[in-house]
Amino acid sequence: MLVAITRAVSRSINECELTHLERSPIDLERARLQHRAYEQALRSVGVQVQSLPEEPDLPDSVFVEDIAIVLAECVLLTRPGAISRRAETSSVAAALAPHRELFQILAPGTLDGGDVLVVDRMIYAGLSSRTNQAAIDQLRSFTRPFGYSVKEVHLSGCLHLKSSVTQVATETLLVNSSWVDKSNFPAYKIIEIHPSEPYSANALLVGGNVLYQPAYPRTGERLEAAGIHPLLVDASELGKAEGALTCCSLIFSTDPAPSA
Ligand code: CIR
C-alpha cells in the first residue's frame, strides 16, 4: 500500500520563504481548497493520505517533501537550508517513525528534500542555495549500505532540483534544461518542457500515475505525445510560495523493502 504524508496549509503561508519569486498575496482559502483537491487526487489513485495538523506558526510547513527523504529501507530527516523551516522536522519524524528507521542530516550539512530525486538505486542531489556539499556527503554515507549511488547535480536559476527535473515514467524524466544540464541523466529518455512554461518540470509520479498542473498545457501536450496521460491538479496558489506538486507530500510504500 502507498501512504502519503501531507500537512494542512498554514495560516501563516503569506510569510513563506521566497527565493526566485516576488511576494504576491496568497489566498489562504483557495490554497487550502487546492490542497484538499490534491489530497483527493492522491486518494483517487489509491494512496492512503495521512494529513498532519496545521502548524500555524510554520509558514512553509505544507511543503513536507523538504523535511525527509523516504527510501524503501530508511528515512533521512533533513536539516532544511532555511532556518525558518527547521522546526518542521519533529512532527514529520513522529509521523514517519512507525514506518522506517530514522537517520538525520547533521550540521554543517543543510539539505531540502526538494533537491533529492530518487530513481531506482540512483539518487540525484541538487547543489542549491538550500543543499550543500556536506549534506550530500552525509546522504552518500547513509545510503551506500543500502546499495544507492549519489550523484551531485549543479543547478542554476531555480530553487530545487525537482523544480528542474522529475520522473514521469519508469525510464523517462521531464526536464527544464535551462536550469539543469540533461547530460546528468544519460540513462533516461528526456522530455523537455516547453520553454514558455519554465515552472512546468515538476510532475508527481505516484503508483504509475502522473499528477500534473493544468497551468502548463504546452508541456502537458508533450507528456501526452509520449503516451503519458496526467491527472490534472491545480496547485497555482501554492505556486506563489514557490511550491509545486511533489513538495506537498512524502509518499512511500508500506510493503517490505526489496533487497539491494
Ligand atoms: C521554501 O522556500 O522553502 C518554500 N517557500 C517553498 C518550498 C517548496 N518545496 C519544494 O519545492 N520541495
Coordinates of C-alpha atoms and ligand atoms in Angstrom, one line a residue:
M1 CA 0.0 0.0 0.0
L2 CA 1.1 3.6 -0.7
V3 CA 0.9 6.2 2.0
A4 CA 1.2 10.0 1.5
I5 CA 2.0 12.2 4.4
T6 CA 0.7 15.7 3.8
R7 CA 0.1 18.7 6.0
A8 CA -2.6 21.3 6.0
V9 CA -1.7 24.8 4.7
S10 CA -0.5 27.1 7.5
R11 CA -2.5 30.2 8.2
S12 CA 0.9 32.0 8.1
I13 CA 1.6 30.9 4.5
N14 CA 1.9 34.5 3.4
E15 CA 5.2 34.7 5.4
C16 CA 6.7 31.9 3.5
E17 CA 10.3 31.9 2.3
L18 CA 10.8 33.2 -1.3
T19 CA 14.0 32.9 -3.4
H20 CA 13.1 33.4 -7.1
L21 CA 9.6 34.9 -6.9
E22 CA 8.4 38.4 -5.9
R23 CA 5.9 38.2 -3.0
S24 CA 2.3 38.2 -4.1
P25 CA -0.7 37.7 -1.8
I26 CA -1.7 34.1 -1.3
D27 CA -5.4 33.4 -0.8
L28 CA -5.4 31.0 2.1
E29 CA -8.9 29.6 1.4
R30 CA -8.0 29.0 -2.2
A31 CA -4.7 27.4 -1.3
R32 CA -6.5 25.1 1.2
L33 CA -9.1 24.1 -1.4
Q34 CA -6.5 23.3 -3.9
H35 CA -4.5 21.4 -1.3
R36 CA -7.6 19.3 -0.4
A37 CA -8.1 18.6 -4.1
Y38 CA -4.5 17.4 -4.3
E39 CA -5.1 15.1 -1.3
Q40 CA -8.2 13.8 -3.0
A41 CA -6.3 13.2 -6.3
L42 CA -3.8 11.1 -4.3
R43 CA -6.7 9.1 -2.8
S44 CA -8.2 8.6 -6.3
V45 CA -5.1 6.8 -7.4
G46 CA -5.2 4.5 -4.4
V47 CA -2.9 6.3 -2.0
Q48 CA -3.8 6.4 1.7
V49 CA -3.4 10.1 2.8
Q50 CA -2.2 10.8 6.3
S51 CA -2.7 14.5 6.8
L52 CA -0.8 16.2 9.6
P53 CA -2.5 19.0 11.5
E54 CA -1.8 22.6 10.5
E55 CA 1.3 24.3 12.0
P56 CA 0.0 27.9 12.4
D57 CA 3.5 29.4 13.1
L58 CA 5.4 27.5 10.4
P59 CA 4.6 29.2 7.1
D60 CA 6.2 26.7 4.8
S61 CA 5.1 23.5 6.6
V62 CA 2.7 22.4 3.9
F63 CA 5.9 21.5 1.9
V64 CA 6.6 18.3 3.7
E65 CA 8.8 16.9 0.9
D66 CA 11.7 19.1 2.1
I67 CA 11.8 17.6 5.5
A68 CA 12.6 13.9 4.8
I69 CA 14.0 11.6 2.2
V70 CA 11.9 8.4 2.4
L71 CA 13.7 5.4 0.9
A72 CA 12.4 1.8 0.9
E73 CA 14.8 0.9 3.7
C74 CA 15.0 4.0 5.9
V75 CA 14.3 7.7 6.3
L76 CA 16.8 10.5 6.2
L77 CA 15.4 13.6 8.1
T78 CA 16.8 16.7 6.5
R79 CA 18.3 19.8 8.1
P80 CA 16.5 22.4 5.9
G81 CA 18.5 25.1 4.3
A82 CA 16.1 27.8 5.5
I83 CA 16.4 28.3 9.3
S84 CA 12.7 29.2 9.5
R85 CA 11.9 25.6 8.3
R86 CA 14.0 23.6 10.8
A87 CA 11.1 23.3 13.4
E88 CA 9.1 21.4 10.8
T89 CA 11.2 18.3 11.3
S90 CA 9.9 16.9 14.6
S91 CA 6.3 16.3 13.7
V92 CA 7.3 14.7 10.3
A93 CA 9.8 12.5 12.2
A94 CA 7.0 11.4 14.5
A95 CA 4.7 10.5 11.6
L96 CA 7.5 8.5 9.8
A97 CA 8.9 6.7 12.9
P98 CA 6.4 3.8 12.8
H99 CA 7.3 3.1 9.2
R100 CA 11.1 3.3 8.9
E101 CA 14.4 3.6 10.8
L102 CA 15.2 7.3 11.0
F103 CA 18.6 9.0 10.3
Q104 CA 19.3 12.7 10.4
I105 CA 21.4 15.1 8.3
L106 CA 23.7 16.9 10.8
A107 CA 25.3 20.4 10.9
P108 CA 27.1 21.8 8.9
G109 CA 25.0 19.9 6.4
T110 CA 21.9 21.5 5.0
L111 CA 19.5 19.8 2.7
D112 CA 15.9 20.2 1.4
G113 CA 14.1 17.1 0.1
G114 CA 13.1 19.1 -3.0
D115 CA 16.8 18.7 -4.0
V116 CA 16.7 14.9 -4.0
L117 CA 15.4 12.8 -6.8
V118 CA 15.5 9.1 -6.3
V119 CA 15.2 6.9 -9.4
D120 CA 15.6 3.2 -8.5
R121 CA 19.0 3.0 -6.8
M122 CA 20.3 6.3 -8.1
I123 CA 19.9 9.4 -6.0
Y124 CA 20.4 12.7 -7.7
A125 CA 21.2 15.5 -5.3
G126 CA 21.0 19.2 -6.3
L127 CA 23.6 21.6 -5.0
S128 CA 21.5 24.6 -4.4
S129 CA 21.0 27.6 -2.1
R130 CA 19.4 25.1 0.3
T131 CA 21.6 22.0 -0.1
N132 CA 25.3 21.9 0.5
Q133 CA 28.2 19.6 -0.2
A134 CA 28.4 18.5 3.5
A135 CA 24.8 17.2 3.4
I136 CA 25.3 15.4 0.1
D137 CA 28.4 13.7 1.5
Q138 CA 26.2 12.5 4.5
L139 CA 23.5 11.4 2.1
R140 CA 26.0 9.3 0.3
S141 CA 27.3 7.7 3.5
F142 CA 23.8 7.0 4.9
T143 CA 22.5 5.4 1.7
R144 CA 25.6 3.5 0.5
P145 CA 24.9 0.5 2.8
F146 CA 21.5 0.1 1.1
G147 CA 23.1 0.0 -2.4
Y148 CA 22.4 3.5 -3.5
S149 CA 24.7 5.8 -5.6
V150 CA 24.5 9.5 -5.1
K151 CA 25.3 11.9 -8.0
E152 CA 25.6 15.6 -7.4
V153 CA 23.8 17.9 -9.8
H154 CA 24.5 21.6 -10.4
L155 CA 21.5 23.9 -10.8
S156 CA 21.1 27.4 -12.0
G157 CA 18.0 29.7 -11.8
C158 CA 15.7 27.5 -9.7
L159 CA 15.0 26.7 -6.1
H160 CA 15.3 22.9 -6.0
L161 CA 16.5 20.1 -8.2
K162 CA 12.9 18.9 -8.6
S163 CA 11.9 22.4 -9.9
S164 CA 14.0 21.4 -12.9
V165 CA 13.6 17.6 -13.3
T166 CA 11.2 14.9 -12.1
Q167 CA 10.4 11.4 -13.1
V168 CA 7.3 10.9 -15.2
A169 CA 7.6 7.2 -16.2
T170 CA 9.9 4.2 -15.5
E171 CA 12.6 5.3 -17.9
T172 CA 11.5 8.9 -18.5
L173 CA 12.4 12.3 -16.9
L174 CA 10.7 15.7 -17.5
V175 CA 13.5 18.3 -17.7
N176 CA 13.9 22.1 -17.9
S177 CA 17.3 22.1 -19.4
S178 CA 17.8 25.8 -18.8
W179 CA 18.0 25.0 -15.1
V180 CA 19.8 21.7 -15.2
D181 CA 22.1 20.0 -17.7
K182 CA 20.3 17.0 -19.1
S183 CA 23.7 15.2 -19.7
N184 CA 23.4 14.4 -15.9
F185 CA 20.8 11.8 -16.9
P186 CA 22.2 9.8 -19.8
A187 CA 20.3 6.6 -18.9
Y188 CA 16.8 8.1 -19.4
K189 CA 14.5 9.2 -22.1
I190 CA 14.1 13.0 -21.7
I191 CA 11.0 15.1 -22.3
E192 CA 11.9 18.8 -22.5
I193 CA 9.4 21.2 -21.0
H194 CA 8.0 23.9 -23.3
P195 CA 10.3 26.9 -23.0
S196 CA 7.3 29.2 -22.4
E197 CA 6.5 27.2 -19.2
P198 CA 9.7 27.3 -17.0
Y199 CA 8.0 26.0 -13.9
S200 CA 6.5 23.0 -15.6
A201 CA 9.1 20.3 -14.9
N202 CA 7.6 19.4 -11.5
A203 CA 5.3 16.4 -12.0
L204 CA 4.4 13.9 -9.4
L205 CA 4.7 10.2 -10.4
V206 CA 2.8 8.0 -8.0
G207 CA 1.9 4.4 -8.4
G208 CA 2.2 4.6 -12.2
N209 CA 0.0 7.8 -12.4
V210 CA 1.3 11.3 -13.1
L211 CA -0.2 14.3 -11.3
Y212 CA 0.4 17.5 -13.3
Q213 CA -0.7 21.1 -13.3
P214 CA -3.2 22.4 -15.8
A215 CA -1.3 25.7 -15.9
Y216 CA 1.3 24.1 -18.2
P217 CA -0.8 22.9 -21.3
R218 CA 2.1 23.1 -23.8
T219 CA 4.3 20.8 -21.7
G220 CA 1.2 18.7 -21.0
E221 CA 0.9 18.1 -24.7
R222 CA 4.5 16.8 -24.8
L223 CA 3.6 14.4 -22.0
E224 CA 0.5 13.2 -23.9
A225 CA 2.6 12.8 -27.1
A226 CA 4.9 10.5 -25.1
G227 CA 1.9 8.4 -24.0
I228 CA 1.6 9.9 -20.5
H229 CA -1.9 10.9 -19.6
P230 CA -1.7 13.0 -16.4
L231 CA -4.3 13.6 -13.8
L232 CA -4.6 17.4 -13.7
V233 CA -4.3 19.1 -10.2
D234 CA -4.1 22.8 -9.8
A235 CA -1.6 24.0 -7.2
S236 CA -1.3 27.5 -8.5
E237 CA -2.0 29.3 -5.2
L238 CA 0.9 27.4 -3.5
G239 CA 2.9 28.2 -6.6
K240 CA 3.1 31.8 -5.2
A241 CA 5.0 30.3 -2.3
E242 CA 7.4 28.6 -4.8
G243 CA 5.7 25.2 -4.1
A244 CA 4.5 22.7 -6.7
L245 CA 3.2 19.1 -6.7
T246 CA 6.0 17.0 -5.4
C247 CA 6.6 19.4 -2.4
C248 CA 3.2 18.7 -0.8
S249 CA 3.7 15.0 0.1
L250 CA 6.0 12.3 1.3
I251 CA 5.0 9.1 -0.5
F252 CA 6.1 5.6 0.4
S253 CA 5.1 2.0 0.3
T254 CA 4.3 0.1 3.4
D255 CA 5.3 -3.1 1.6
P256 CA 8.6 -4.7 2.8
A257 CA 11.7 -3.2 1.2
P258 CA 13.3 -5.1 -1.7
S259 CA 16.8 -6.2 -1.0
A260 CA 19.5 -4.1 -2.7
Ligands
CIR1 C1 10.6 27.5 0.5 O1 11.2 28.4 0.0 O2 11.2 26.7 1.3 C2 9.1 27.3 0.3 N1 8.5 28.6 0.2 C3 8.9 26.5 -1.0 C4 9.4 25.1 -0.8 C5 9.0 24.3 -2.0 N2 9.4 23.0 -1.8 C6 9.8 22.2 -2.8 O3 9.8 22.6 -3.9 N3 10.2 21.0 -2.5

